[in-house]
CSV table of C-alpha atoms in Angstrom, one decimal:
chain,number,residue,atom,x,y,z
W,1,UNK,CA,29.6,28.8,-19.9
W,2,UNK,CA,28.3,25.7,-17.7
W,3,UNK,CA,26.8,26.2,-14.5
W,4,UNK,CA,28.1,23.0,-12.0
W,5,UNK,CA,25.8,22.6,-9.1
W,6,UNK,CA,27.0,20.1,-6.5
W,7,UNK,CA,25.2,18.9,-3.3
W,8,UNK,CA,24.6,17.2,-0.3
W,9,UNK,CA,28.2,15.7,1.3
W,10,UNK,CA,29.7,16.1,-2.0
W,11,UNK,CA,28.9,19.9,-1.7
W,12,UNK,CA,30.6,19.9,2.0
W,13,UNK,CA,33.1,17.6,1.0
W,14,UNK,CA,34.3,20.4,-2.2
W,15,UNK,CA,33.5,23.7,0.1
W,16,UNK,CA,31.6,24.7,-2.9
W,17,UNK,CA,27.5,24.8,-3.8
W,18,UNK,CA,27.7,25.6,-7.6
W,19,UNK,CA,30.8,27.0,-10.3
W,20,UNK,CA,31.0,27.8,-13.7
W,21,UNK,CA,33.1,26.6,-16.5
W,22,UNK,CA,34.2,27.5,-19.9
W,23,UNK,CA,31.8,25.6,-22.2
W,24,UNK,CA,34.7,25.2,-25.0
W,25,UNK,CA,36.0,21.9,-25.8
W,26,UNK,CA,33.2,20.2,-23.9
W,27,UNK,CA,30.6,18.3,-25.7
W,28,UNK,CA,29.9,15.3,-23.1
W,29,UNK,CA,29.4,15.2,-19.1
W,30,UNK,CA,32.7,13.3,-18.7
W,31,UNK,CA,34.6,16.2,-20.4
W,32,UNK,CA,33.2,18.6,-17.9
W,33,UNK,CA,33.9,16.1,-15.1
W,34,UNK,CA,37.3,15.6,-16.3
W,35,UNK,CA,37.9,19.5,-16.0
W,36,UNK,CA,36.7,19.5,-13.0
W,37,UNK,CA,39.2,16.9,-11.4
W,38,UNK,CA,42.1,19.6,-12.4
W,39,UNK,CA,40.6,22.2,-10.5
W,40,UNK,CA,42.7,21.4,-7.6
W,41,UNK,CA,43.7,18.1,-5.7
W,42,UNK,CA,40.3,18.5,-3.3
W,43,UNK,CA,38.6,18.5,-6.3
W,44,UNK,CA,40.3,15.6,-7.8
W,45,UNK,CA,40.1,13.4,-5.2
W,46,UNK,CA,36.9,14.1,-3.6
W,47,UNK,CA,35.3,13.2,-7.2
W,48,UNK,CA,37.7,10.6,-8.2
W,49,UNK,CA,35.8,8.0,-5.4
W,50,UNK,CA,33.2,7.7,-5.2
W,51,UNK,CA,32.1,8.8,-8.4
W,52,UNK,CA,28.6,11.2,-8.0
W,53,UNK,CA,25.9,10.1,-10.0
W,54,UNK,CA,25.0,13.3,-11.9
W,55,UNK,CA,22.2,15.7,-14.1
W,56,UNK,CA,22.3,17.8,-16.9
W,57,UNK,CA,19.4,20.5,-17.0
W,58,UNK,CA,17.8,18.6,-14.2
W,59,UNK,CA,17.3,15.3,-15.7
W,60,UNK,CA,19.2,12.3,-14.8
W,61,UNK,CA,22.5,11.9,-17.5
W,62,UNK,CA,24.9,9.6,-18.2
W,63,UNK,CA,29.3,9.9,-18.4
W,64,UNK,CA,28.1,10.0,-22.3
W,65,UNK,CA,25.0,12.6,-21.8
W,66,UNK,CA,25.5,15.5,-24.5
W,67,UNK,CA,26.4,19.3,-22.6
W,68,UNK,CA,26.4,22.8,-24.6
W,69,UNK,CA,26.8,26.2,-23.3
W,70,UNK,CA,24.1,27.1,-21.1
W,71,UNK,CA,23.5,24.1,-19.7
W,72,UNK,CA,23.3,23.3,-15.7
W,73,UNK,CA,25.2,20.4,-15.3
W,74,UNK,CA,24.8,18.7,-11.0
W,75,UNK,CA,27.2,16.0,-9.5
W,76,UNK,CA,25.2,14.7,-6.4
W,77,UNK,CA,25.5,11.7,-4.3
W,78,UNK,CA,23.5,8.7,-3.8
W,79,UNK,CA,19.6,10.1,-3.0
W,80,UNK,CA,18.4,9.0,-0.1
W,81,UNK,CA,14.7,10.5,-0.2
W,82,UNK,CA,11.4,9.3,1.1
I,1,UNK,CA,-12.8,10.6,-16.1
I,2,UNK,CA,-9.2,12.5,-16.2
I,3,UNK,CA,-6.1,11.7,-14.5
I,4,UNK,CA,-5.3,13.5,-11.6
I,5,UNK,CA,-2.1,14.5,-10.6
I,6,UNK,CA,-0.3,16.6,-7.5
I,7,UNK,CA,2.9,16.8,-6.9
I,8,UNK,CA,4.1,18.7,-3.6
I,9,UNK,CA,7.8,20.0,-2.4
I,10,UNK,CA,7.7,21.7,0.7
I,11,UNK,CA,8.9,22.7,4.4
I,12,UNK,CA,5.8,22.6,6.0
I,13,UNK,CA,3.8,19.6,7.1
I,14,UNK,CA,0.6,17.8,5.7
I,15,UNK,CA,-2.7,17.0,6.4
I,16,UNK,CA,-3.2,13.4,5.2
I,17,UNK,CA,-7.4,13.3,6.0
I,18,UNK,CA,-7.7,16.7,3.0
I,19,UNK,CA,-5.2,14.7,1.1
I,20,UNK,CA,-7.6,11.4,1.3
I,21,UNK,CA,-10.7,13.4,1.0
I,22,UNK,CA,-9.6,15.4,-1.9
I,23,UNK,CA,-8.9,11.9,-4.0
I,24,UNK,CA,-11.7,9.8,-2.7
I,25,UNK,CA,-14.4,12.8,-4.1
I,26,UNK,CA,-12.4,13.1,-7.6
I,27,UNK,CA,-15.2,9.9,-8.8
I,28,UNK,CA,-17.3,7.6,-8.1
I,29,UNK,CA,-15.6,5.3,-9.9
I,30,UNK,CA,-12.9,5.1,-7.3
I,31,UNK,CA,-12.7,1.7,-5.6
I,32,UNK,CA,-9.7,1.2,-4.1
I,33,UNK,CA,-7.4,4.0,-2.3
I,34,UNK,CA,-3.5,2.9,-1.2
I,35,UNK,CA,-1.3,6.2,0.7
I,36,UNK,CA,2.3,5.8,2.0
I,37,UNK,CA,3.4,7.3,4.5
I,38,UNK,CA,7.1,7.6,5.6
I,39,UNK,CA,7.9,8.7,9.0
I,40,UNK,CA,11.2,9.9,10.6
I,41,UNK,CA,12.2,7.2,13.2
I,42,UNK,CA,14.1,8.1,16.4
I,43,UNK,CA,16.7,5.7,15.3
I,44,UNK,CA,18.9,4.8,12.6
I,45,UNK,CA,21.9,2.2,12.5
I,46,UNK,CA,21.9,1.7,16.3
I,47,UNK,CA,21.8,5.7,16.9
I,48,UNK,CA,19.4,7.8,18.5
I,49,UNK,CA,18.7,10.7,16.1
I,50,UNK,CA,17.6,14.0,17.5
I,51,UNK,CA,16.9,15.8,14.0
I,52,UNK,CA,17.4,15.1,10.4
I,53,UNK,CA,18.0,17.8,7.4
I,54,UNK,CA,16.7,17.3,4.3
I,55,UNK,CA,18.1,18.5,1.4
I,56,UNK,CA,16.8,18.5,-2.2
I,57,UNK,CA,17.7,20.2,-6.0
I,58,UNK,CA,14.8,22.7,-6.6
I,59,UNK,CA,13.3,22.4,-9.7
I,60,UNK,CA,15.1,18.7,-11.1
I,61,UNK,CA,13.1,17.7,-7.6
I,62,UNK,CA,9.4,18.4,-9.1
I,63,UNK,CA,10.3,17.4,-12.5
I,64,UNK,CA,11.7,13.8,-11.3
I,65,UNK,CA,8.6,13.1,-9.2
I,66,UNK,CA,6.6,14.1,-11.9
I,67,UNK,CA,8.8,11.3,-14.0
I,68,UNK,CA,8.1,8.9,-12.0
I,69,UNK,CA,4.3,9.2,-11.4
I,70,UNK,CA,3.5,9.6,-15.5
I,71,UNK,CA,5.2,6.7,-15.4
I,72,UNK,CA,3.6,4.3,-13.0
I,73,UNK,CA,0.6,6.3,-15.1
I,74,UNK,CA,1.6,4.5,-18.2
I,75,UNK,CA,1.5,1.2,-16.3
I,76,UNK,CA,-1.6,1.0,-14.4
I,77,UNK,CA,-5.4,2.3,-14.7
I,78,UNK,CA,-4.9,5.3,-12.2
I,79,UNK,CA,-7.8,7.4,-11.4
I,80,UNK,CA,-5.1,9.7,-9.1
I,81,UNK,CA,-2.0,10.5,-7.6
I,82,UNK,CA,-1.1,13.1,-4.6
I,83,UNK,CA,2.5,13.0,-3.7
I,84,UNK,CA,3.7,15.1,-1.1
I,85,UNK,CA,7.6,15.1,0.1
I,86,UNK,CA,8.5,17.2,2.6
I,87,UNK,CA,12.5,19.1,2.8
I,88,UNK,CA,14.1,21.1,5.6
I,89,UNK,CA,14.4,20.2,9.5
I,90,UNK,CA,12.5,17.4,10.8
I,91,UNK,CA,12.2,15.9,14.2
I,92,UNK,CA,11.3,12.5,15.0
I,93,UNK,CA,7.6,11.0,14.3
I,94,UNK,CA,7.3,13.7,11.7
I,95,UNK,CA,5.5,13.2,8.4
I,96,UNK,CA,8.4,13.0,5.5
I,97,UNK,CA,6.4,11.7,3.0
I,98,UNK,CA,3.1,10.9,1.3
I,99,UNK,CA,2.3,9.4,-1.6
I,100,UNK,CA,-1.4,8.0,-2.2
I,101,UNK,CA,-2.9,6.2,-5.2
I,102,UNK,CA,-6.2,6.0,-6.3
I,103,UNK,CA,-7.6,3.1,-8.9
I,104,UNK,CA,-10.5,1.3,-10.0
I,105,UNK,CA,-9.3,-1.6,-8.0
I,106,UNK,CA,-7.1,-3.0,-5.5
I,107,UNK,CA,-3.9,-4.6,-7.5
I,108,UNK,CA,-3.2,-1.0,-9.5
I,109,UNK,CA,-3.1,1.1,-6.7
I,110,UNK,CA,-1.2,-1.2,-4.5
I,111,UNK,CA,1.5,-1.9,-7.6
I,112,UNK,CA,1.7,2.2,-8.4
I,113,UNK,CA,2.0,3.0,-5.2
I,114,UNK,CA,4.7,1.0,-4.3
I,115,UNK,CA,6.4,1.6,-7.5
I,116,UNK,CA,6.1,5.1,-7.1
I,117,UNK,CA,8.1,4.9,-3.7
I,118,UNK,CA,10.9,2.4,-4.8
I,119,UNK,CA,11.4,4.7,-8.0
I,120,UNK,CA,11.6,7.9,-5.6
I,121,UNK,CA,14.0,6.4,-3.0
I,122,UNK,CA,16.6,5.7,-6.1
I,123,UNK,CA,16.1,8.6,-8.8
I,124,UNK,CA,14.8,11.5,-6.7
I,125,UNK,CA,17.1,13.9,-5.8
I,126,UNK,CA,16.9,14.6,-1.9
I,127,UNK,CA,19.4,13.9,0.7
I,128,UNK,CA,19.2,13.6,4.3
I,129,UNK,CA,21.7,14.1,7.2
I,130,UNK,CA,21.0,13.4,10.8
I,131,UNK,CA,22.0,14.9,13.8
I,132,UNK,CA,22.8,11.9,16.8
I,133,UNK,CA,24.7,12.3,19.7
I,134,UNK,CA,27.9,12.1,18.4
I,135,UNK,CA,27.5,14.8,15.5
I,136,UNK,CA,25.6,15.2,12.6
I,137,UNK,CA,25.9,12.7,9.5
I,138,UNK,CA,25.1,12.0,5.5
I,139,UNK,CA,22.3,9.0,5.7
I,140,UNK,CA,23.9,6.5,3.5
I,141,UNK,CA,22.1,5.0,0.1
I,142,UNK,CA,21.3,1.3,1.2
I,143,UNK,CA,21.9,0.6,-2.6
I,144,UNK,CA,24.5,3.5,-3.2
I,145,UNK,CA,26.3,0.5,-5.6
I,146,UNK,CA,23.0,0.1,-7.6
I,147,UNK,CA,22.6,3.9,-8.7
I,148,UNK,CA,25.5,4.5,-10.2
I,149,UNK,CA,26.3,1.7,-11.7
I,150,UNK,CA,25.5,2.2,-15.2
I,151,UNK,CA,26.2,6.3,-15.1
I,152,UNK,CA,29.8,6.0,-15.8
Q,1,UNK,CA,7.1,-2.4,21.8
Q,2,UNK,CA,4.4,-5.0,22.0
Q,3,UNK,CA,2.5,-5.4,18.4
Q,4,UNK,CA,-1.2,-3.1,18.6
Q,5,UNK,CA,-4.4,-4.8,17.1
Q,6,UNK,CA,-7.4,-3.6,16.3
Q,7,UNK,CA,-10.2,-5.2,14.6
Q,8,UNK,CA,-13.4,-4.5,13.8
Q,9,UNK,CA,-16.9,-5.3,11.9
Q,10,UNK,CA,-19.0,-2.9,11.8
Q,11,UNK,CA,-22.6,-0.9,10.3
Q,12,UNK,CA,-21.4,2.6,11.2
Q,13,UNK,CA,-18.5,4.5,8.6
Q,14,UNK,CA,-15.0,4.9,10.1
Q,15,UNK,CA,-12.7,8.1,10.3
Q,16,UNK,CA,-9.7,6.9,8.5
Q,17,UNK,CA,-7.8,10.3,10.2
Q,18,UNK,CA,-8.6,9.2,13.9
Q,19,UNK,CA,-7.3,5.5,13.1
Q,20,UNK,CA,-3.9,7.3,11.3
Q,21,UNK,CA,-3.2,9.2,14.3
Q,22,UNK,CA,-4.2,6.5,16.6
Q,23,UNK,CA,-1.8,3.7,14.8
Q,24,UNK,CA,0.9,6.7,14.2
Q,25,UNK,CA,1.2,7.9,17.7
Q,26,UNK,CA,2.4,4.6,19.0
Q,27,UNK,CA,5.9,4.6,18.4
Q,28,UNK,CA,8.6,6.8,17.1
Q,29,UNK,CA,10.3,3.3,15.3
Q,30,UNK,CA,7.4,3.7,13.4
Q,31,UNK,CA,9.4,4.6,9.7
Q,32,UNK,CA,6.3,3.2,7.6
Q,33,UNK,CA,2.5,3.0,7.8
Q,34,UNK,CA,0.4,1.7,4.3
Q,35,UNK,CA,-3.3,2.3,4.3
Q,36,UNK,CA,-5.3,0.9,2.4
Q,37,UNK,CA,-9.2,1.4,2.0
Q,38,UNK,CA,-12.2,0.5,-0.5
Q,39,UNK,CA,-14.4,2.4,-1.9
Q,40,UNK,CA,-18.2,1.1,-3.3
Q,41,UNK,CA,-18.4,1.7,-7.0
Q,42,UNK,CA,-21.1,3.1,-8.9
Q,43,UNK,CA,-20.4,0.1,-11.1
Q,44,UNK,CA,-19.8,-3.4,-11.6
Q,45,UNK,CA,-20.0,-5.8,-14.4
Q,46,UNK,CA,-20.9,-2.8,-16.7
Q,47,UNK,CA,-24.0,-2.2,-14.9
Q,48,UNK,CA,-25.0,0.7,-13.0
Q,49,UNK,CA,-25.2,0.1,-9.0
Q,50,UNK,CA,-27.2,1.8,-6.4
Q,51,UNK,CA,-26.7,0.2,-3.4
Q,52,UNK,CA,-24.9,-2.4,-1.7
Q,53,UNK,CA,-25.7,-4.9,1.0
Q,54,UNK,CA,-23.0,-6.6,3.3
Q,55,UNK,CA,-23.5,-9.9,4.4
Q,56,UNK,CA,-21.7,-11.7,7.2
Q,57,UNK,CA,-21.2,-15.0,9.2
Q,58,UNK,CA,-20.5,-12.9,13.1
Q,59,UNK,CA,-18.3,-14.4,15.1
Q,60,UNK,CA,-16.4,-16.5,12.1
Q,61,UNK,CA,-15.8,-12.8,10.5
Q,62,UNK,CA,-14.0,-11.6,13.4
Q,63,UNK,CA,-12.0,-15.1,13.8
Q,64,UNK,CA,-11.2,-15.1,10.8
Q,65,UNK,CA,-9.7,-11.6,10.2
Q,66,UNK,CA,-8.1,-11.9,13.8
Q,67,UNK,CA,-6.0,-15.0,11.7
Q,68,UNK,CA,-5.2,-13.1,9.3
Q,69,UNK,CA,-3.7,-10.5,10.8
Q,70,UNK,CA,-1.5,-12.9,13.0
Q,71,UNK,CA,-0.4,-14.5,9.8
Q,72,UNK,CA,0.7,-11.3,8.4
Q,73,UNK,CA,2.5,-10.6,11.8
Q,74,UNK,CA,4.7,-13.8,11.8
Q,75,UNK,CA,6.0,-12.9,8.3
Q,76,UNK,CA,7.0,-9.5,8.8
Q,77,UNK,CA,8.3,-7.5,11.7
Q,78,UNK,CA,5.0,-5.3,12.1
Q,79,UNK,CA,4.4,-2.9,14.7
Q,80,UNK,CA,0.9,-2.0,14.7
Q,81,UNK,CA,-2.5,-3.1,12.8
Q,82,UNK,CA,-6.0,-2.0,12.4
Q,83,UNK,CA,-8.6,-2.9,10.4
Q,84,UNK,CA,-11.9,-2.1,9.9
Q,85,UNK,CA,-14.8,-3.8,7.6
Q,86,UNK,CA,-18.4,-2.6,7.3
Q,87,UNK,CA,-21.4,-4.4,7.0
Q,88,UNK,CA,-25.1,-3.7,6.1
Q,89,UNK,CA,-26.1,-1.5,4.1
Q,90,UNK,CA,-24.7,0.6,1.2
Q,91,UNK,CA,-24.5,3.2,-1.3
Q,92,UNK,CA,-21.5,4.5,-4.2
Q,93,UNK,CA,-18.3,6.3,-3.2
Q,94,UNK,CA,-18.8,4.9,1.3
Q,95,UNK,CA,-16.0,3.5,2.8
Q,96,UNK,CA,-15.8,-0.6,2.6
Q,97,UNK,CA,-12.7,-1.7,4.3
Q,98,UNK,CA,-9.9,-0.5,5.5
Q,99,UNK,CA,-6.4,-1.5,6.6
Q,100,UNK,CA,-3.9,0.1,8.4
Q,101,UNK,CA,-0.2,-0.9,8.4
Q,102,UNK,CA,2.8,0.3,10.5
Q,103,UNK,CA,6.7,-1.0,10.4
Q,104,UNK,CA,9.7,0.4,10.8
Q,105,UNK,CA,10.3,-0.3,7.0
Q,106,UNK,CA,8.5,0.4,4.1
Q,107,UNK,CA,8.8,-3.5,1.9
Q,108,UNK,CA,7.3,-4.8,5.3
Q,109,UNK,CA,4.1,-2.6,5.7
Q,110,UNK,CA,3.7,-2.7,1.6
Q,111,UNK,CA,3.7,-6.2,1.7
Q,112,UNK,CA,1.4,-7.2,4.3
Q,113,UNK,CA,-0.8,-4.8,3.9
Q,114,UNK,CA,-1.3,-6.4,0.2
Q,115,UNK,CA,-1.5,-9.7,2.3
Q,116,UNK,CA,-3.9,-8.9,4.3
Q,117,UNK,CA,-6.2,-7.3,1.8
Q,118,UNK,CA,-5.6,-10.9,-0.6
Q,119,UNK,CA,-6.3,-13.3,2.2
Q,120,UNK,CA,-9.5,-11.1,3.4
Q,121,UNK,CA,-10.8,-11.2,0.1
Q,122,UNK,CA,-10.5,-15.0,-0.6
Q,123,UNK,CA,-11.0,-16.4,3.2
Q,124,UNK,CA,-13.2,-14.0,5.4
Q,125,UNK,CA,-16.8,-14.7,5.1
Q,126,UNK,CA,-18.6,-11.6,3.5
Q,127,UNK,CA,-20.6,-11.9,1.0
Q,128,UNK,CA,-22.1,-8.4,-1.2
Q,129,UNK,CA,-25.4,-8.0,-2.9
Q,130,UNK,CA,-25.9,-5.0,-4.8
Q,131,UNK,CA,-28.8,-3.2,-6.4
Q,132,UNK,CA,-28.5,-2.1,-10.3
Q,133,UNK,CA,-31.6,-0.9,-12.2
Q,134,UNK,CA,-32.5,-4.6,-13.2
Q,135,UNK,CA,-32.7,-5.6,-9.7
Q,136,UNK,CA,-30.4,-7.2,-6.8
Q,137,UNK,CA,-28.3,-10.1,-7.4
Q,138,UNK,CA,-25.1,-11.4,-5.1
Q,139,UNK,CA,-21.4,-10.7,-6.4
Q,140,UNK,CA,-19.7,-13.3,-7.9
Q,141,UNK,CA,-16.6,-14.0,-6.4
Q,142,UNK,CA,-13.5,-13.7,-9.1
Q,143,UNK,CA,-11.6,-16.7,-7.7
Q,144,UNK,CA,-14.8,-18.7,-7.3
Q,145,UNK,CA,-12.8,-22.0,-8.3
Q,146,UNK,CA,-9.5,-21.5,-6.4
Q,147,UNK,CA,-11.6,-20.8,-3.5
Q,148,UNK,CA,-13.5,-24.3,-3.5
Q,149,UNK,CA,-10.5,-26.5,-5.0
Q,150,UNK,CA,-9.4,-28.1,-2.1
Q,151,UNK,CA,-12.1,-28.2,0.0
Q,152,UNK,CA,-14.0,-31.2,-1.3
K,1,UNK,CA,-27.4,-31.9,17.8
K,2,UNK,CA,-25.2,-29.9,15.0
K,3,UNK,CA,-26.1,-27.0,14.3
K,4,UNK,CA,-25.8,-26.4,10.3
K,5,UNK,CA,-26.0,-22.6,9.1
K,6,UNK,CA,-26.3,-21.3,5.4
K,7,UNK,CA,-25.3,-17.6,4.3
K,8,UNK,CA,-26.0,-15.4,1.2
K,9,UNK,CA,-27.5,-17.1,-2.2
K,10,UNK,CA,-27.2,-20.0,-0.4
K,11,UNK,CA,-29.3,-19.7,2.4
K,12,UNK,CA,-32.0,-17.9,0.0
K,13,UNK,CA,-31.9,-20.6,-2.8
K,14,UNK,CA,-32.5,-22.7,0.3
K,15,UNK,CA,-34.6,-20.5,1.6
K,16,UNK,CA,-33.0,-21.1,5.1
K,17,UNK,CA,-30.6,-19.7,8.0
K,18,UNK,CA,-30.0,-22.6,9.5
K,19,UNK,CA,-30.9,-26.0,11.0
K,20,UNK,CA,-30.6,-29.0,13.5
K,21,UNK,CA,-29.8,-32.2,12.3
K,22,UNK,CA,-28.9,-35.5,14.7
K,23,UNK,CA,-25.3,-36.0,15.0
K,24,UNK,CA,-25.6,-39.8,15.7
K,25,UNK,CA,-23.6,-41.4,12.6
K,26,UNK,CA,-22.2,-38.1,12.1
K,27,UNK,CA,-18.5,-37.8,12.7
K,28,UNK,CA,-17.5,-35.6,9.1
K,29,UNK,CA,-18.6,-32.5,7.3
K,30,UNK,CA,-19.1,-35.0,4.5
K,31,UNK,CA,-21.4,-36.7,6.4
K,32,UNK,CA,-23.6,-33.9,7.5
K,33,UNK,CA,-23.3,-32.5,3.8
K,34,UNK,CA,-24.7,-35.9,2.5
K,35,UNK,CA,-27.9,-36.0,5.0
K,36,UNK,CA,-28.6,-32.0,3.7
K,37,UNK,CA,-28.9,-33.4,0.0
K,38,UNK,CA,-31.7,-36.4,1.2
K,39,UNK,CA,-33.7,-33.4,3.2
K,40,UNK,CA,-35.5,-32.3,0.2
K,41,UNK,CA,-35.2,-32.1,-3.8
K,42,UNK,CA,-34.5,-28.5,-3.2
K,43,UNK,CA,-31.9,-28.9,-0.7
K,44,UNK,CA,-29.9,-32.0,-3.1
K,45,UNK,CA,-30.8,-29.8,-6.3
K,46,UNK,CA,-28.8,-26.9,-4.7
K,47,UNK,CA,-26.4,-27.9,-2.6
K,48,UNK,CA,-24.6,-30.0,-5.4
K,49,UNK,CA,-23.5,-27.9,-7.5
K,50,UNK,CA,-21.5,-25.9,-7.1
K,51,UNK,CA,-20.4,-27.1,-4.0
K,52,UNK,CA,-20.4,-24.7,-1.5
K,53,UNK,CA,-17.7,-23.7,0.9
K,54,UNK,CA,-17.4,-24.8,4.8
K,55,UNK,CA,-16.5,-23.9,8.1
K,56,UNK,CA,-17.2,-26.0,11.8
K,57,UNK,CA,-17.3,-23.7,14.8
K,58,UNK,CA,-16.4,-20.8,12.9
K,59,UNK,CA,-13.1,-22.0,11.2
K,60,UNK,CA,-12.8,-22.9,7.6
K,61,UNK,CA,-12.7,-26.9,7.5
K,62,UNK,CA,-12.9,-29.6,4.4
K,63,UNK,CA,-15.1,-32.0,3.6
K,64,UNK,CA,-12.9,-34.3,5.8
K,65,UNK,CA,-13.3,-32.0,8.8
K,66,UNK,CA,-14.3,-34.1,12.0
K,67,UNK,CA,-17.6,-33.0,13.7
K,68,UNK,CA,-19.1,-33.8,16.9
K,69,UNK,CA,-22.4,-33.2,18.8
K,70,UNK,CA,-23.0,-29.7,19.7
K,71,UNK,CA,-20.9,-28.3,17.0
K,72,UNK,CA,-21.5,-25.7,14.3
K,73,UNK,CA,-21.2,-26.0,10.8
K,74,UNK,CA,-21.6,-23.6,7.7
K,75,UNK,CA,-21.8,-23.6,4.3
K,76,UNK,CA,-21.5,-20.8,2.2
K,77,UNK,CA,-20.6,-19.5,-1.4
K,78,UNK,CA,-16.8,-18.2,-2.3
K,79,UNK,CA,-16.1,-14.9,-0.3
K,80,UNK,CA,-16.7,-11.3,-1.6
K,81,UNK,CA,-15.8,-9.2,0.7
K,82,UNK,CA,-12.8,-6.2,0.9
């Protein structure tokens, strides 16, 4: 499995603080984004625009950033820290 | 002498003078100090703002500020570095943030300090939403364009 | 809010804590204070230093730190200053200067607090002697050159 | 009278604070500068080079500065203070 964390508005916006997915098929963070745009049409639209900057295991990624099973993969918004 | 290094998440506030005192006794070699802090204003965009909520990502939180000051580390000749952010409910004039440098001289601490905070504001993850008259709302990045530009 | 001042020159050490909550408690648009402050080293030029001795030109000192505080104000929106320098004598790890920034935005206290700091350094009449186990000689001053270029 | 005031290595090289000189004839800080290096071999000797820094009634001037009776003028070696 993947553990998805969300946060901030984009955690209001999707009702939902964290999910997991089926880690098969997915080898990048845009294949788990991808499934997460078909989990319904909040879903798909809330993260279609604009699109979250994002983590995996609690370091900054990339679209192209590697995922495996067992990894905690976040979609956040802009930070606005400090 | 060894680098020093503290990195702080947390609800409560801070002291700033134990902060100071704490750096300036690390060594004598210390000659110039630099500390930022942020403070919550009363107003943002034209609003009053009663409160503001801050929310962060335990654990990628620590390790990103750690990120950030090993690297201003790497590019200046710090003696020490306290960094203190605070998360939860905050009211207005309250500390929010603290970040204090200490070098052999004036230009490094100055540089890292500043670099520290720019790096923060765009790569750390906490998020703030303020209560105003009118309801409660998600601050917005000033450079929201900028961070996720080359993420997709 | 009108823009708060403080100057001053001074034997006695300062309590960096009391200036904080003095400069901090003016204003809740306050979003940004920088403080800097400098510490005596043990050493300089590779040898060992045991004391230090302040010299000044009164009246000119204060004149001249008063305009450069006023510069720094009519470049950025500032909301409060203070600075304090020492004079007389001495020794490793005491409290030089110190100044003391607030804005309502961080780039603006950052940046004149360096300002201040650059233009004190190069323009207000202090001159520092120090003691190492050779004996006492004065400080040469970095930008000896720049500062005399245009004056003759 | 103008008042002339030295500070730091300066006034100990000189081995002076300060002096009056006349201010008839007197109308630059070049002018006072030049009667300073005919007061003594010590005083031409030091003051030359380097040249040292100057300021009339308190405010940083130039060799070009105008003076007038009464007023105060400094010299003094580059800054080291902060």
């Amino acid at each position: 499995m993947i553990r998805v964390l969300f946060f901030a508005s984009l955690r209001e916006r999707l009702q939902c603080d964290a999910l997991e997915l089926p880690s098969e098929g997915m080898s990048t963070v845009q294949e788990v984004f991808d499934a997460l745009l078909q989990q319904s049409p909040l879903f798909a639209e809330t993260l279609s625009s604009p699109k979250p900057l994002m983590a995996v295991n609690q370091e900054i990624a990339h679209a192209t950033s590697p995922v495996k099973a067992g990894d905690e993969v976040a979609f956040y918004p802009p930070v606005t820290g400090g | 002498m060894t680098f020093h290094k503290t990195i702080q998440v947390q609800t409560q506030d801070f002291d700033l003078q134990t902060e100071y005192q704490t750096l300036r006794t690390l060594s004598s070699g210390i000659g110039a100090i630099v500390q930022f802090v942020g403070l919550m204003r009363d107003i943002n965009e034209g609003d009053e703002v009663s409160h503001l909520f801050l929310e962060h990502y335990p654990g990628m939180t620590e390790k990103s500020l750690d990120k950030i000051v090993e690297e201003a580390r790497e590019r200046w000749p710090l003696l020490g570095v306290r960094l203190i952010h605070r998360v939860g409910e905050l009211t207005p004039s309250d500390q929010i943030v603290m970040v204090m440098v200490a070098s052999a001289h004036r230009q490094a601490a100055f540089a890292a300090c500043d670099f520290i905070m720019d790096y923060l504001k765009t790569r750390a993850p906490f998020w703030k939403k303020e209560q105003t008259n009118t309801g409660s709302r998600w601050v917005e990045a000033k450079d929201s364009d900028n961070q996720a530009a080359d993420r997709w």
